[in-house]
Coordinates of N, CA and C in Angstrom, one line a residue:
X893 N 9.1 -5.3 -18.1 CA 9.8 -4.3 -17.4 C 10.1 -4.7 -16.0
X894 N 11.2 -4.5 -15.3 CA 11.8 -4.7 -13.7 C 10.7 -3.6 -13.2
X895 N 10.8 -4.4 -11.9 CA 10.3 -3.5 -10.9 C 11.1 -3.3 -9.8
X896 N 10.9 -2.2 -8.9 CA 11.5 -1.9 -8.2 C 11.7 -2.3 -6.3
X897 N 12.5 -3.4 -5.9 CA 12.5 -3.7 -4.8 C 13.4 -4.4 -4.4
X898 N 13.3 -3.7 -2.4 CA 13.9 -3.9 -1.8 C 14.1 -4.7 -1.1
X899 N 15.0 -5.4 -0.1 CA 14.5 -6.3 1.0 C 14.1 -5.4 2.6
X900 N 13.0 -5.9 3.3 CA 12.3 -5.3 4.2 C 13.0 -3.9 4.9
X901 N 14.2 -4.9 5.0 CA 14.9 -3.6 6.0 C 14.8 -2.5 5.0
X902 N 15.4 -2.1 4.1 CA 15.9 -1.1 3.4 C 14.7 -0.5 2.6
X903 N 13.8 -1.2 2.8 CA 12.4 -0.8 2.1 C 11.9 0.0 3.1
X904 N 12.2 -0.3 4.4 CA 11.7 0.5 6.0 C 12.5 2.0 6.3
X905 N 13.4 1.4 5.5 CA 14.6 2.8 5.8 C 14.1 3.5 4.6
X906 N 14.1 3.1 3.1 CA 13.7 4.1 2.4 C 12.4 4.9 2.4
X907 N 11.6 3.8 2.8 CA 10.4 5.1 2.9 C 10.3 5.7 4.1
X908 N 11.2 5.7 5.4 CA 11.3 6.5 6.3 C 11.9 8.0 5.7
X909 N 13.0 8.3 4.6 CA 13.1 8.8 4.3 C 12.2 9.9 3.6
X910 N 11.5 8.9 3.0 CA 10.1 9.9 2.0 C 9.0 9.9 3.1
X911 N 8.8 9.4 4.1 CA 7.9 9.8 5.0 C 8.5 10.2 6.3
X912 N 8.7 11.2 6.8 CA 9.7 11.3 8.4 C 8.4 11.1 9.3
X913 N 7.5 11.9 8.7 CA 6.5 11.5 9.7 C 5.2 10.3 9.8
X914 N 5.6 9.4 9.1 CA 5.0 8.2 9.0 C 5.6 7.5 9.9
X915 N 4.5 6.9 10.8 CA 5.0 5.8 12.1 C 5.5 4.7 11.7
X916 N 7.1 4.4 12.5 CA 8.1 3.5 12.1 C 7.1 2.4 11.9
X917 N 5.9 1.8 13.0 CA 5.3 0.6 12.7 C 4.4 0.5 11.5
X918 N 3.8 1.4 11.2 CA 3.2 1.4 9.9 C 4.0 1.3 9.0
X919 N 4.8 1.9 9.0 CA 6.2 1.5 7.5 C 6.5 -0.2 7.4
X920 N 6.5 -0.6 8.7 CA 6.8 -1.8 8.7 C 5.9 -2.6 8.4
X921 N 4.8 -2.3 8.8 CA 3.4 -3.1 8.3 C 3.3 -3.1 6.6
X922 N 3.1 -1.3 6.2 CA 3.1 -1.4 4.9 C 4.2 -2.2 4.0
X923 N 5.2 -2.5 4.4 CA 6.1 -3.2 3.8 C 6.0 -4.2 3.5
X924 N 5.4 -5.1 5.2 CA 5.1 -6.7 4.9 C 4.1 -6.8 4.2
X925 N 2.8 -5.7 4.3 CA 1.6 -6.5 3.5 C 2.4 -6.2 2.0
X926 N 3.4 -5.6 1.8 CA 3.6 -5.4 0.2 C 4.7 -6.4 -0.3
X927 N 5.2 -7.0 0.7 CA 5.9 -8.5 0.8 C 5.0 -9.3 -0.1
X928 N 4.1 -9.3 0.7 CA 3.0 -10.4 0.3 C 2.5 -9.9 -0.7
X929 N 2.0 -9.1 -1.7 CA 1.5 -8.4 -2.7 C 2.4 -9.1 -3.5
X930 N 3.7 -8.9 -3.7 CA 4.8 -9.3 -4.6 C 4.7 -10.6 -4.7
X931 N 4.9 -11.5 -3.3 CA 5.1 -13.0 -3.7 C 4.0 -13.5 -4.4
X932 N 2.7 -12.8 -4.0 CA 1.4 -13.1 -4.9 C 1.8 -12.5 -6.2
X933 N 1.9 -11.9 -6.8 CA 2.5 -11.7 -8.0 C 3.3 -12.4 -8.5
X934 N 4.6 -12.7 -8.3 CA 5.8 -13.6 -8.5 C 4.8 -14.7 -8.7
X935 N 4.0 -15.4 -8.1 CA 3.4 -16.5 -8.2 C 2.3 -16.7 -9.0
X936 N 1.6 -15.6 -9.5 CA 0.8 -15.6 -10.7 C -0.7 -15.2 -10.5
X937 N -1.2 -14.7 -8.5 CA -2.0 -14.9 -8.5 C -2.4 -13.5 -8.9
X938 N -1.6 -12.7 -9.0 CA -2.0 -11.4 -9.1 C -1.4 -11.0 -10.9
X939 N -1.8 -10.3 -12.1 CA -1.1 -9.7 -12.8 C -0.2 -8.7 -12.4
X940 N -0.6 -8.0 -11.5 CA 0.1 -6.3 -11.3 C 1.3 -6.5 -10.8
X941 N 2.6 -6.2 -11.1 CA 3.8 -6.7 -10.2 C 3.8 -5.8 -9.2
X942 N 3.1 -5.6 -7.9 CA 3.5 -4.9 -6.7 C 5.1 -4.4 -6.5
X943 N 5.6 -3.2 -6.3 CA 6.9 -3.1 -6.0 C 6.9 -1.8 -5.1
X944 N 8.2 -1.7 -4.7 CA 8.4 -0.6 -3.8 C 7.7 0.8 -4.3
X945 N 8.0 1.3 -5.7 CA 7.3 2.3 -5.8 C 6.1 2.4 -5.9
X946 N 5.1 1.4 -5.5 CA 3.5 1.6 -5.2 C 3.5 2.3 -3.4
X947 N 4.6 1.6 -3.0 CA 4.9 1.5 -1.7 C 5.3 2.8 -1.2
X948 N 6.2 3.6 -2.0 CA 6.6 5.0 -1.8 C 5.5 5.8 -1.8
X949 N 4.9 5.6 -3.5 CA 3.8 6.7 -3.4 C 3.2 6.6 -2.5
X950 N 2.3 5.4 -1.6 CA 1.7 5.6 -0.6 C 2.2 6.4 1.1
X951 N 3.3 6.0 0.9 CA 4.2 7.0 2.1 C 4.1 8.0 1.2
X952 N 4.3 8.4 0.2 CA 4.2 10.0 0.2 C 3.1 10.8 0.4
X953 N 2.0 10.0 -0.1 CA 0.8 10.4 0.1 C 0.1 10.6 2.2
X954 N 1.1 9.7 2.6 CA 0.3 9.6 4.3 C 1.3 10.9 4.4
X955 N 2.6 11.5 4.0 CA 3.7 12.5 4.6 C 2.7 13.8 4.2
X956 N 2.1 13.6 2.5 CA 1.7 15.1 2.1 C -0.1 15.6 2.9
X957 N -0.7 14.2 2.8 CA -1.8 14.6 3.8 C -2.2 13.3 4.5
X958 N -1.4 14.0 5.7 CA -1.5 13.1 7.0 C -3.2 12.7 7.7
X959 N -4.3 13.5 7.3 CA -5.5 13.9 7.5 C -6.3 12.8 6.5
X960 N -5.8 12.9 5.3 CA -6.4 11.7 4.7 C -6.8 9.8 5.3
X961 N -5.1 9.5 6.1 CA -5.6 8.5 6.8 C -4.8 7.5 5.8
X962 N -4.9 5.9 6.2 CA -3.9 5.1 5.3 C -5.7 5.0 4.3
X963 N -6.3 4.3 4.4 CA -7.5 4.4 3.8 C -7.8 5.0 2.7
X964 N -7.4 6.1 2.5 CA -7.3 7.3 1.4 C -6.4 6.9 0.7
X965 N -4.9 7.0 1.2 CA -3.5 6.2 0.4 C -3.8 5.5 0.0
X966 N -3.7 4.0 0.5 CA -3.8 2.8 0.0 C -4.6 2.7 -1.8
X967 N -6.3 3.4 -1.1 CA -7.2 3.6 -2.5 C -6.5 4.5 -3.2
X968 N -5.6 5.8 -3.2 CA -5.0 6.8 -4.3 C -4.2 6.1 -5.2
X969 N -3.4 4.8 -4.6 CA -3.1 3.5 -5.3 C -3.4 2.7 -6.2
X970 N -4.0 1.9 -5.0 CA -4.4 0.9 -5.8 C -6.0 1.0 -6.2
X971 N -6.3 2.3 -6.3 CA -7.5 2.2 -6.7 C -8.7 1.5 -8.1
X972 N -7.5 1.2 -9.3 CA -7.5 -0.1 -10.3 C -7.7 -1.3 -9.7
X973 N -7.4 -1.5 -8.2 CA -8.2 -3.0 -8.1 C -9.0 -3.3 -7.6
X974 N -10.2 -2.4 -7.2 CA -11.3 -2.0 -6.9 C -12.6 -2.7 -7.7
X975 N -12.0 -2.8 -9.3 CA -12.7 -3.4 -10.4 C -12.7 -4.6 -10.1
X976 N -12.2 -5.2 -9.7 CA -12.2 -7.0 -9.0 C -12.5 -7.2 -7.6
X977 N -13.7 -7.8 -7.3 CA -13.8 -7.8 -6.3 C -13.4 -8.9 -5.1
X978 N -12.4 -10.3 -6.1 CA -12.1 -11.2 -5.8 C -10.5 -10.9 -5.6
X979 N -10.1 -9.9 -6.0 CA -8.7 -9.3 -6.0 C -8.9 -8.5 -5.0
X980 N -9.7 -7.4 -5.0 CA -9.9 -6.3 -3.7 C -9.9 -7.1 -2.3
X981 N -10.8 -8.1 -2.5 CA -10.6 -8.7 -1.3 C -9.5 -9.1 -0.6
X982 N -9.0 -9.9 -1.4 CA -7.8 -10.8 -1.1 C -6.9 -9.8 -0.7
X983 N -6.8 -8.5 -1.1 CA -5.5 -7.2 -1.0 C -6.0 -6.1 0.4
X984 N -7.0 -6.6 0.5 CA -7.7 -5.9 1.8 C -7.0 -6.7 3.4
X985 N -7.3 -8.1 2.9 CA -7.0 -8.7 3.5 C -5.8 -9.6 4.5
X986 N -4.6 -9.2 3.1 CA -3.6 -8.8 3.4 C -3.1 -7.7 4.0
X987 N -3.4 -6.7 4.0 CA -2.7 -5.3 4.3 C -3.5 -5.3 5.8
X988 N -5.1 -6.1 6.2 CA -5.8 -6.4 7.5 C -4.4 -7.6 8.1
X989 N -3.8 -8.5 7.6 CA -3.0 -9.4 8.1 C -2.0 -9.0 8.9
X990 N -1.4 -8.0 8.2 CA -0.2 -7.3 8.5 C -0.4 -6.2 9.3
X991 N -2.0 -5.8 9.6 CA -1.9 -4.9 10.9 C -2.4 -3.2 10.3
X992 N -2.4 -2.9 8.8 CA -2.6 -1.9 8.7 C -4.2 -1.5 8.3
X993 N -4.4 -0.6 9.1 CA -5.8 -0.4 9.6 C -6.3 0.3 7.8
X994 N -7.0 -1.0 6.7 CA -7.4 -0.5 5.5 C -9.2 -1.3 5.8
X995 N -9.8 -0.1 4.8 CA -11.1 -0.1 5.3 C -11.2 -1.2 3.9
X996 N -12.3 -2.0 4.6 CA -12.8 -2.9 3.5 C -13.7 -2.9 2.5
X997 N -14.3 -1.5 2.3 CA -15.2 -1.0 1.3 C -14.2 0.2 0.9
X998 N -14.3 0.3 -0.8 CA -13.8 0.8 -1.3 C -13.8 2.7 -0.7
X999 N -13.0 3.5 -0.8 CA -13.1 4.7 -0.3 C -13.7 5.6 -1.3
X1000 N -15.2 6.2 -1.8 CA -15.3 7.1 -3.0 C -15.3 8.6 -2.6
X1001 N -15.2 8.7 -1.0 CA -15.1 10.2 -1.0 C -14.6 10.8 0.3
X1002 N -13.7 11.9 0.1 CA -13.0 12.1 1.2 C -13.5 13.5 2.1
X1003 N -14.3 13.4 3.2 CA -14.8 14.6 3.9 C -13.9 16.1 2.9
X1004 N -15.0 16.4 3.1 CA -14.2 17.7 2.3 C -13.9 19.1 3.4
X1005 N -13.0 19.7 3.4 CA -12.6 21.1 4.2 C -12.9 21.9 3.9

């Protein structure tokens, strides 16, 4: 199956769209660590093909509850790669590269209201 993706710019503009209130630099961050998700895929280190719609859900997820944090997103995600700890890492540590503030222990519970 194709997956779905953009180049940076228009990956920045479309999820500005589905997030208005997601900070332009965060969009930008999430984009490039998901640059790098893909090329690691494209390249074999990863099975999952990363593409923009992991990328969206996660901006929709910071738009619908901004309280959650990227932390929460990121895990509502990619929470399947959690099971690998040599994969979690490596995906932690990209999305740390690129600047977006993800916690390095898996997220199992969100303060409750």
């Amino acid at each position: 199956s194709s997956t779905m993706q953009l180049p940076p710019r228009e990956a920045v503009v479309s999820t500005q769209s589905t997030g208005p209130n997601v900070s332009e630099q965060l969009l930008g961050q999430l984009v490039r660590a998901f640059g790098e998700l893909r090329a690691m895929s494209d390249s074999g280190t990863f099975l999952y093909p990363y593409s923009t719609r992991e990328l969206v859900n996660i901006v929709k997820h910071l738009q619908a509850y901004p309280e959650d944090g990227v932390t929460a997103a990121l895990c509502n995600v990619l929470d399947f790669e959690q099971q690998d700890g040599d994969i979690w890492d490596t995906i932690v540590s990209i999305f740390h590269k690129n600047g977006v503030p993800f916690g390095a222990k898996p997220v199992t519970d969100i303060a409750q209201r």
